[in-house]
């Protein structure tokens, strides 16, 4: 079990569907991350939110739309995906003291395994 | 972020110490060395991190060379449950960009 909860664990969607991935943490962390991981590859950074504001977008296509409605929740909205977007999507969080350094470990969920048909 | 280089795979006998090397020759003064591992079908798990000094916790020890150009993660008594991909990452204390390299696939042999 992890302290970062991701739902659903598995998702199959068609290329015309709209779906959302959800991530939740109650550790009081103020930085939240989305990573994408293909089989046998390292996680690739997609987005970072710091204090509910988007701080990093790693040139991710607009068919992926992140949202951080409050400090505990992070969503990833999916629309018009392609089969090559099939992957494990990982959420992570870390502490971020206001005005403090960025040095704190990431806590990961176990991911949502997405299949696009 | 500084690029890190790790061997793609390593074997270690169960019960022995597993020593995983990492080269980070271009690391800058504000970058920490972090280690994570990923067991199959799970999210990465934080192991340990350090800046200059050697560090030890309940999971592992981290040895950083004096010039900070390389480090070694030591799992003192490896078990089959330590079979995983281990990632060494140089993390700046000034931004959120945490980039994973290819890691080392560690096989613990019974």
PDB file of N, CA, C and O in Angstrom, chain B residues 19-83:
ATOM      1  N   UNK B  19      26.124  -3.827  -4.301  1.00  0.00           N
ATOM      2  CA  UNK B  19      26.736  -2.504  -4.453  1.00  0.00           C
ATOM      3  C   UNK B  19      26.410  -1.974  -5.843  1.00  0.00           C
ATOM      4  O   UNK B  19      26.915  -2.487  -6.842  1.00  0.00           O
ATOM      5  N   UNK B  20      25.583  -0.947  -5.910  1.00  0.00           N
ATOM      6  CA  UNK B  20      25.144  -0.406  -7.192  1.00  0.00           C
ATOM      7  C   UNK B  20      25.841   0.927  -7.448  1.00  0.00           C
ATOM      8  O   UNK B  20      25.635   1.889  -6.710  1.00  0.00           O
ATOM      9  N   UNK B  21      26.638   0.990  -8.530  1.00  0.00           N
ATOM     10  CA  UNK B  21      27.366   2.231  -8.803  1.00  0.00           C
ATOM     11  C   UNK B  21      26.553   3.212  -9.634  1.00  0.00           C
ATOM     12  O   UNK B  21      25.648   2.827 -10.376  1.00  0.00           O
ATOM     13  N   UNK B  22      26.921   4.486  -9.504  1.00  0.00           N
ATOM     14  CA  UNK B  22      26.308   5.540 -10.305  1.00  0.00           C
ATOM     15  C   UNK B  22      27.357   6.612 -10.578  1.00  0.00           C
ATOM     16  O   UNK B  22      28.058   7.045  -9.660  1.00  0.00           O
ATOM     17  N   UNK B  23      27.466   6.983 -11.839  1.00  0.00           N
ATOM     18  CA  UNK B  23      28.392   8.050 -12.212  1.00  0.00           C
ATOM     19  C   UNK B  23      27.598   9.323 -12.479  1.00  0.00           C
ATOM     20  O   UNK B  23      26.617   9.299 -13.223  1.00  0.00           O
ATOM     21  N   UNK B  24      28.031  10.416 -11.867  1.00  0.00           N
ATOM     22  CA  UNK B  24      27.383  11.719 -12.078  1.00  0.00           C
ATOM     23  C   UNK B  24      28.467  12.785 -12.125  1.00  0.00           C
ATOM     24  O   UNK B  24      28.511  13.703 -11.288  1.00  0.00           O
ATOM     25  N   UNK B  25      29.323  12.666 -13.121  1.00  0.00           N
ATOM     26  CA  UNK B  25      30.540  13.472 -13.178  1.00  0.00           C
ATOM     27  C   UNK B  25      30.264  14.958 -13.402  1.00  0.00           C
ATOM     28  O   UNK B  25      31.129  15.789 -13.141  1.00  0.00           O
ATOM     29  N   UNK B  26      29.055  15.303 -13.900  1.00  0.00           N
ATOM     30  CA  UNK B  26      28.759  16.724 -14.160  1.00  0.00           C
ATOM     31  C   UNK B  26      27.824  17.311 -13.108  1.00  0.00           C
ATOM     32  O   UNK B  26      27.250  18.372 -13.325  1.00  0.00           O
ATOM     33  N   UNK B  27      27.710  16.655 -11.983  1.00  0.00           N
ATOM     34  CA  UNK B  27      26.793  17.127 -10.940  1.00  0.00           C
ATOM     35  C   UNK B  27      27.226  18.506 -10.457  1.00  0.00           C
ATOM     36  O   UNK B  27      28.421  18.795 -10.351  1.00  0.00           O
ATOM     37  N   UNK B  28      26.255  19.368 -10.180  1.00  0.00           N
ATOM     38  CA  UNK B  28      26.584  20.699  -9.685  1.00  0.00           C
ATOM     39  C   UNK B  28      26.382  20.768  -8.171  1.00  0.00           C
ATOM     40  O   UNK B  28      25.801  19.866  -7.565  1.00  0.00           O
ATOM     41  N   UNK B  29      26.869  21.857  -7.588  1.00  0.00           N
ATOM     42  CA  UNK B  29      26.905  21.955  -6.140  1.00  0.00           C
ATOM     43  C   UNK B  29      25.552  21.923  -5.457  1.00  0.00           C
ATOM     44  O   UNK B  29      25.449  21.554  -4.282  1.00  0.00           O
ATOM     45  N   UNK B  30      24.490  22.298  -6.183  1.00  0.00           N
ATOM     46  CA  UNK B  30      23.160  22.335  -5.572  1.00  0.00           C
ATOM     47  C   UNK B  30      22.333  21.087  -5.891  1.00  0.00           C
ATOM     48  O   UNK B  30      21.139  21.066  -5.653  1.00  0.00           O
ATOM     49  N   UNK B  31      22.968  20.086  -6.440  1.00  0.00           N
ATOM     50  CA  UNK B  31      22.240  18.857  -6.795  1.00  0.00           C
ATOM     51  C   UNK B  31      22.527  17.740  -5.805  1.00  0.00           C
ATOM     52  O   UNK B  31      23.687  17.445  -5.490  1.00  0.00           O
ATOM     53  N   UNK B  32      21.449  17.129  -5.332  1.00  0.00           N
ATOM     54  CA  UNK B  32      21.530  15.984  -4.454  1.00  0.00           C
ATOM     55  C   UNK B  32      21.516  14.694  -5.271  1.00  0.00           C
ATOM     56  O   UNK B  32      20.939  14.648  -6.365  1.00  0.00           O
ATOM     57  N   UNK B  33      22.072  13.642  -4.714  1.00  0.00           N
ATOM     58  CA  UNK B  33      21.981  12.311  -5.327  1.00  0.00           C
ATOM     59  C   UNK B  33      20.850  11.555  -4.635  1.00  0.00           C
ATOM     60  O   UNK B  33      20.882  11.357  -3.422  1.00  0.00           O
ATOM     61  N   UNK B  34      19.855  11.168  -5.414  1.00  0.00           N
ATOM     62  CA  UNK B  34      18.712  10.410  -4.919  1.00  0.00           C
ATOM     63  C   UNK B  34      18.729   9.014  -5.538  1.00  0.00           C
ATOM     64  O   UNK B  34      19.103   8.841  -6.693  1.00  0.00           O
ATOM     65  N   UNK B  35      18.270   8.050  -4.756  1.00  0.00           N
ATOM     66  CA  UNK B  35      18.075   6.693  -5.255  1.00  0.00           C
ATOM     67  C   UNK B  35      16.623   6.280  -5.017  1.00  0.00           C
ATOM     68  O   UNK B  35      16.071   6.466  -3.920  1.00  0.00           O
ATOM     69  N   UNK B  36      16.047   5.700  -6.081  1.00  0.00           N
ATOM     70  CA  UNK B  36      14.718   5.103  -6.024  1.00  0.00           C
ATOM     71  C   UNK B  36      14.829   3.692  -6.590  1.00  0.00           C
ATOM     72  O   UNK B  36      15.752   3.381  -7.341  1.00  0.00           O
ATOM     73  N   UNK B  37      13.858   2.864  -6.252  1.00  0.00           N
ATOM     74  CA  UNK B  37      13.775   1.568  -6.907  1.00  0.00           C
ATOM     75  C   UNK B  37      12.332   1.311  -7.306  1.00  0.00           C
ATOM     76  O   UNK B  37      11.399   1.839  -6.700  1.00  0.00           O
ATOM     77  N   UNK B  38      12.192   0.478  -8.333  1.00  0.00           N
ATOM     78  CA  UNK B  38      10.865   0.147  -8.825  1.00  0.00           C
ATOM     79  C   UNK B  38      10.766  -1.363  -8.966  1.00  0.00           C
ATOM     80  O   UNK B  38      11.446  -1.961  -9.815  1.00  0.00           O
ATOM     81  N   UNK B  39       9.931  -1.928  -8.132  1.00  0.00           N
ATOM     82  CA  UNK B  39       9.629  -3.344  -8.201  1.00  0.00           C
ATOM     83  C   UNK B  39       8.519  -3.513  -9.232  1.00  0.00           C
ATOM     84  O   UNK B  39       7.653  -2.647  -9.375  1.00  0.00           O
ATOM     85  N   UNK B  40       8.542  -4.622  -9.923  1.00  0.00           N
ATOM     86  CA  UNK B  40       7.617  -4.860 -11.033  1.00  0.00           C
ATOM     87  C   UNK B  40       6.172  -4.557 -10.641  1.00  0.00           C
ATOM     88  O   UNK B  40       5.701  -4.972  -9.584  1.00  0.00           O
ATOM     89  N   UNK B  41       5.512  -3.784 -11.520  1.00  0.00           N
ATOM     90  CA  UNK B  41       4.091  -3.454 -11.371  1.00  0.00           C
ATOM     91  C   UNK B  41       3.789  -2.516 -10.201  1.00  0.00           C
ATOM     92  O   UNK B  41       2.637  -2.397  -9.798  1.00  0.00           O
ATOM     93  N   UNK B  42       4.804  -1.870  -9.662  1.00  0.00           N
ATOM     94  CA  UNK B  42       4.575  -0.889  -8.601  1.00  0.00           C
ATOM     95  C   UNK B  42       5.174   0.456  -9.010  1.00  0.00           C
ATOM     96  O   UNK B  42       5.961   0.537  -9.953  1.00  0.00           O
ATOM     97  N   UNK B  43       4.803   1.518  -8.292  1.00  0.00           N
ATOM     98  CA  UNK B  43       5.438   2.806  -8.503  1.00  0.00           C
ATOM     99  C   UNK B  43       6.825   2.825  -7.887  1.00  0.00           C
ATOM    100  O   UNK B  43       7.137   2.016  -7.001  1.00  0.00           O
ATOM    101  N   UNK B  44       7.681   3.725  -8.339  1.00  0.00           N
ATOM    102  CA  UNK B  44       9.014   3.837  -7.735  1.00  0.00           C
ATOM    103  C   UNK B  44       8.912   4.143  -6.246  1.00  0.00           C
ATOM    104  O   UNK B  44       7.992   4.802  -5.785  1.00  0.00           O
ATOM    105  N   UNK B  45       9.910   3.643  -5.517  1.00  0.00           N
ATOM    106  CA  UNK B  45       9.974   3.811  -4.070  1.00  0.00           C
ATOM    107  C   UNK B  45      11.253   4.536  -3.718  1.00  0.00           C
ATOM    108  O   UNK B  45      12.341   4.146  -4.166  1.00  0.00           O
ATOM    109  N   UNK B  46      11.156   5.577  -2.919  1.00  0.00           N
ATOM    110  CA  UNK B  46      12.335   6.310  -2.456  1.00  0.00           C
ATOM    111  C   UNK B  46      13.181   5.413  -1.557  1.00  0.00           C
ATOM    112  O   UNK B  46      12.644   4.675  -0.712  1.00  0.00           O
ATOM    113  N   UNK B  47      14.508   5.472  -1.746  1.00  0.00           N
ATOM    114  CA  UNK B  47      15.404   4.705  -0.885  1.00  0.00           C
ATOM    115  C   UNK B  47      16.199   5.624   0.032  1.00  0.00           C
ATOM    116  O   UNK B  47      16.142   5.519   1.257  1.00  0.00           O
ATOM    117  N   UNK B  48      16.954   6.548  -0.557  1.00  0.00           N
ATOM    118  CA  UNK B  48      17.893   7.345   0.228  1.00  0.00           C
ATOM    119  C   UNK B  48      18.372   8.505  -0.621  1.00  0.00           C
ATOM    120  O   UNK B  48      18.255   8.466  -1.857  1.00  0.00           O
ATOM    121  N   UNK B  49      18.890   9.559  -0.009  1.00  0.00           N
ATOM    122  CA  UNK B  49      19.523  10.621  -0.762  1.00  0.00           C
ATOM    123  C   UNK B  49      20.627  11.259   0.063  1.00  0.00           C
ATOM    124  O   UNK B  49      20.678  11.091   1.295  1.00  0.00           O
ATOM    125  N   UNK B  50      21.505  11.990  -0.641  1.00  0.00           N
ATOM    126  CA  UNK B  50      22.595  12.670   0.045  1.00  0.00           C
ATOM    127  C   UNK B  50      23.175  13.771  -0.816  1.00  0.00           C
ATOM    128  O   UNK B  50      22.940  13.835  -2.024  1.00  0.00           O
ATOM    129  N   UNK B  51      23.948  14.632  -0.178  1.00  0.00           N
ATOM    130  CA  UNK B  51      24.584  15.741  -0.881  1.00  0.00           C
ATOM    131  C   UNK B  51      26.102  15.536  -0.957  1.00  0.00           C
ATOM    132  O   UNK B  51      26.666  15.463  -2.033  1.00  0.00           O
ATOM    133  N   UNK B  52      26.723  15.440   0.213  1.00  0.00           N
ATOM    134  CA  UNK B  52      28.173  15.258   0.263  1.00  0.00           C
ATOM    135  C   UNK B  52      28.555  14.082   1.158  1.00  0.00           C
ATOM    136  O   UNK B  52      29.434  13.300   0.830  1.00  0.00           O
ATOM    137  N   UNK B  53      27.875  14.002   2.285  1.00  0.00           N
ATOM    138  CA  UNK B  53      28.250  12.999   3.282  1.00  0.00           C
ATOM    139  C   UNK B  53      27.617  11.656   2.971  1.00  0.00           C
ATOM    140  O   UNK B  53      26.596  11.579   2.297  1.00  0.00           O
ATOM    141  N   UNK B  54      28.230  10.603   3.470  1.00  0.00           N
ATOM    142  CA  UNK B  54      27.633   9.284   3.368  1.00  0.00           C
ATOM    143  C   UNK B  54      26.382   9.244   4.238  1.00  0.00           C
ATOM    144  O   UNK B  54      26.305   9.909   5.275  1.00  0.00           O
ATOM    145  N   UNK B  55      25.405   8.492   3.792  1.00  0.00           N
ATOM    146  CA  UNK B  55      24.140   8.408   4.494  1.00  0.00           C
ATOM    147  C   UNK B  55      23.749   6.945   4.684  1.00  0.00           C
ATOM    148  O   UNK B  55      24.083   6.103   3.845  1.00  0.00           O
ATOM    149  N   UNK B  56      23.039   6.684   5.776  1.00  0.00           N
ATOM    150  CA  UNK B  56      22.529   5.322   6.036  1.00  0.00           C
ATOM    151  C   UNK B  56      21.126   5.434   6.606  1.00  0.00           C
ATOM    152  O   UNK B  56      20.855   6.321   7.421  1.00  0.00           O
ATOM    153  N   UNK B  57      20.245   4.552   6.144  1.00  0.00           N
ATOM    154  CA  UNK B  57      18.941   4.419   6.780  1.00  0.00           C
ATOM    155  C   UNK B  57      18.608   2.937   6.882  1.00  0.00           C
ATOM    156  O   UNK B  57      19.483   2.076   6.650  1.00  0.00           O
ATOM    157  N   UNK B  58      17.372   2.637   7.206  1.00  0.00           N
ATOM    158  CA  UNK B  58      16.997   1.240   7.450  1.00  0.00           C
ATOM    159  C   UNK B  58      17.018   0.400   6.168  1.00  0.00           C
ATOM    160  O   UNK B  58      17.028  -0.814   6.225  1.00  0.00           O
ATOM    161  N   UNK B  59      17.013   1.046   5.030  1.00  0.00           N
ATOM    162  CA  UNK B  59      16.995   0.298   3.773  1.00  0.00           C
ATOM    163  C   UNK B  59      18.380   0.101   3.181  1.00  0.00           C
ATOM    164  O   UNK B  59      18.667  -0.951   2.590  1.00  0.00           O
ATOM    165  N   UNK B  60      19.225   1.144   3.255  1.00  0.00           N
ATOM    166  CA  UNK B  60      20.463   1.118   2.483  1.00  0.00           C
ATOM    167  C   UNK B  60      21.469   2.127   3.031  1.00  0.00           C
ATOM    168  O   UNK B  60      21.163   2.926   3.909  1.00  0.00           O
ATOM    169  N   UNK B  61      22.668   2.068   2.434  1.00  0.00           N
ATOM    170  CA  UNK B  61      23.695   3.079   2.678  1.00  0.00           C
ATOM    171  C   UNK B  61      24.059   3.718   1.348  1.00  0.00           C
ATOM    172  O   UNK B  61      24.017   3.060   0.300  1.00  0.00           O
ATOM    173  N   UNK B  62      24.417   4.991   1.410  1.00  0.00           N
ATOM    174  CA  UNK B  62      24.832   5.736   0.232  1.00  0.00           C
ATOM    175  C   UNK B  62      26.235   6.275   0.489  1.00  0.00           C
ATOM    176  O   UNK B  62      26.451   7.002   1.462  1.00  0.00           O
ATOM    177  N   UNK B  63      27.138   5.897  -0.397  1.00  0.00           N
ATOM    178  CA  UNK B  63      28.515   6.367  -0.307  1.00  0.00           C
ATOM    179  C   UNK B  63      28.761   7.312  -1.474  1.00  0.00           C
ATOM    180  O   UNK B  63      28.595   6.909  -2.646  1.00  0.00           O
ATOM    181  N   UNK B  64      29.114   8.560  -1.189  1.00  0.00           N
ATOM    182  CA  UNK B  64      29.382   9.557  -2.227  1.00  0.00           C
ATOM    183  C   UNK B  64      30.865   9.878  -2.187  1.00  0.00           C
ATOM    184  O   UNK B  64      31.417  10.159  -1.112  1.00  0.00           O
ATOM    185  N   UNK B  65      31.527   9.846  -3.340  1.00  0.00           N
ATOM    186  CA  UNK B  65      32.947  10.152  -3.381  1.00  0.00           C
ATOM    187  C   UNK B  65      33.182  11.611  -3.005  1.00  0.00           C
ATOM    188  O   UNK B  65      32.284  12.450  -3.131  1.00  0.00           O
ATOM    189  N   UNK B  66      34.396  11.876  -2.579  1.00  0.00           N
ATOM    190  CA  UNK B  66      34.715  13.218  -2.094  1.00  0.00           C
ATOM    191  C   UNK B  66      34.516  14.276  -3.177  1.00  0.00           C
ATOM    192  O   UNK B  66      34.080  15.394  -2.904  1.00  0.00           O
ATOM    193  N   UNK B  67      34.826  13.921  -4.438  1.00  0.00           N
ATOM    194  CA  UNK B  67      34.635  14.881  -5.530  1.00  0.00           C
ATOM    195  C   UNK B  67      33.190  14.908  -6.033  1.00  0.00           C
ATOM    196  O   UNK B  67      32.852  15.669  -6.943  1.00  0.00           O
ATOM    197  N   UNK B  68      32.335  14.065  -5.472  1.00  0.00           N
ATOM    198  CA  UNK B  68      30.907  13.977  -5.788  1.00  0.00           C
ATOM    199  C   UNK B  68      30.636  13.525  -7.215  1.00  0.00           C
ATOM    200  O   UNK B  68      29.505  13.629  -7.684  1.00  0.00           O
ATOM    201  N   UNK B  69      31.600  12.974  -7.887  1.00  0.00           N
ATOM    202  CA  UNK B  69      31.380  12.569  -9.275  1.00  0.00           C
ATOM    203  C   UNK B  69      30.785  11.175  -9.397  1.00  0.00           C
ATOM    204  O   UNK B  69      30.388  10.753 -10.492  1.00  0.00           O
ATOM    205  N   UNK B  70      30.748  10.449  -8.317  1.00  0.00           N
ATOM    206  CA  UNK B  70      30.115   9.135  -8.361  1.00  0.00           C
ATOM    207  C   UNK B  70      29.621   8.745  -6.977  1.00  0.00           C
ATOM    208  O   UNK B  70      30.002   9.360  -5.968  1.00  0.00           O
ATOM    209  N   UNK B  71      28.758   7.744  -6.959  1.00  0.00           N
ATOM    210  CA  UNK B  71      28.234   7.259  -5.689  1.00  0.00           C
ATOM    211  C   UNK B  71      27.924   5.769  -5.810  1.00  0.00           C
ATOM    212  O   UNK B  71      27.890   5.217  -6.919  1.00  0.00           O
ATOM    213  N   UNK B  72      27.740   5.138  -4.663  1.00  0.00           N
ATOM    214  CA  UNK B  72      27.390   3.716  -4.615  1.00  0.00           C
ATOM    215  C   UNK B  72      26.269   3.522  -3.611  1.00  0.00           C
ATOM    216  O   UNK B  72      26.343   4.014  -2.484  1.00  0.00           O
ATOM    217  N   UNK B  73      25.236   2.834  -4.045  1.00  0.00           N
ATOM    218  CA  UNK B  73      24.162   2.424  -3.148  1.00  0.00           C
ATOM    219  C   UNK B  73      24.479   1.022  -2.666  1.00  0.00           C
ATOM    220  O   UNK B  73      24.786   0.141  -3.473  1.00  0.00           O
ATOM    221  N   UNK B  74      24.408   0.822  -1.357  1.00  0.00           N
ATOM    222  CA  UNK B  74      24.714  -0.499  -0.786  1.00  0.00           C
ATOM    223  C   UNK B  74      23.480  -1.043  -0.082  1.00  0.00           C
ATOM    224  O   UNK B  74      22.935  -0.402   0.832  1.00  0.00           O
ATOM    225  N   UNK B  75      23.030  -2.214  -0.550  1.00  0.00           N
ATOM    226  CA  UNK B  75      22.005  -2.973   0.159  1.00  0.00           C
ATOM    227  C   UNK B  75      22.761  -4.037   0.942  1.00  0.00           C
ATOM    228  O   UNK B  75      23.324  -4.952   0.351  1.00  0.00           O
ATOM    229  N   UNK B  76      22.812  -3.954   2.264  1.00  0.00           N
ATOM    230  CA  UNK B  76      23.784  -4.753   3.022  1.00  0.00           C
ATOM    231  C   UNK B  76      23.563  -6.267   2.967  1.00  0.00           C
ATOM    232  O   UNK B  76      24.530  -7.018   2.932  1.00  0.00           O
ATOM    233  N   UNK B  77      22.325  -6.706   2.975  1.00  0.00           N
ATOM    234  CA  UNK B  77      22.041  -8.148   2.928  1.00  0.00           C
ATOM    235  C   UNK B  77      20.881  -8.349   1.961  1.00  0.00           C
ATOM    236  O   UNK B  77      19.724  -8.321   2.349  1.00  0.00           O
ATOM    237  N   UNK B  78      21.206  -8.522   0.699  1.00  0.00           N
ATOM    238  CA  UNK B  78      20.168  -8.558  -0.337  1.00  0.00           C
ATOM    239  C   UNK B  78      19.252  -9.772  -0.174  1.00  0.00           C
ATOM    240  O   UNK B  78      19.705 -10.888   0.148  1.00  0.00           O
ATOM    241  N   UNK B  79      17.956  -9.540  -0.393  1.00  0.00           N
ATOM    242  CA  UNK B  79      16.982 -10.628  -0.410  1.00  0.00           C
ATOM    243  C   UNK B  79      16.300 -10.650  -1.778  1.00  0.00           C
ATOM    244  O   UNK B  79      16.450  -9.707  -2.573  1.00  0.00           O
ATOM    245  N   UNK B  80      15.538 -11.707  -2.021  1.00  0.00           N
ATOM    246  CA  UNK B  80      14.861 -11.829  -3.315  1.00  0.00           C
ATOM    247  C   UNK B  80      13.922 -10.648  -3.553  1.00  0.00           C
ATOM    248  O   UNK B  80      13.683 -10.241  -4.695  1.00  0.00           O
ATOM    249  N   UNK B  81      13.408 -10.071  -2.453  1.00  0.00           N
ATOM    250  CA  UNK B  81      12.487  -8.933  -2.591  1.00  0.00           C
ATOM    251  C   UNK B  81      13.184  -7.650  -3.040  1.00  0.00           C
ATOM    252  O   UNK B  81      12.519  -6.662  -3.335  1.00  0.00           O
ATOM    253  N   UNK B  82      14.509  -7.667  -3.064  1.00  0.00           N
ATOM    254  CA  UNK B  82      15.254  -6.502  -3.546  1.00  0.00           C
ATOM    255  C   UNK B  82      15.420  -6.510  -5.062  1.00  0.00           C
ATOM    256  O   UNK B  82      16.010  -5.577  -5.623  1.00  0.00           O
ATOM    257  N   UNK B  83      14.935  -7.542  -5.726  1.00  0.00           N
ATOM    258  CA  UNK B  83      14.958  -7.577  -7.193  1.00  0.00           C
ATOM    259  C   UNK B  83      14.094  -6.442  -7.723  1.00  0.00           C
ATOM    260  O   UNK B  83      12.902  -6.365  -7.416  1.00  0.00           O
TER     261      UNK B  83
END
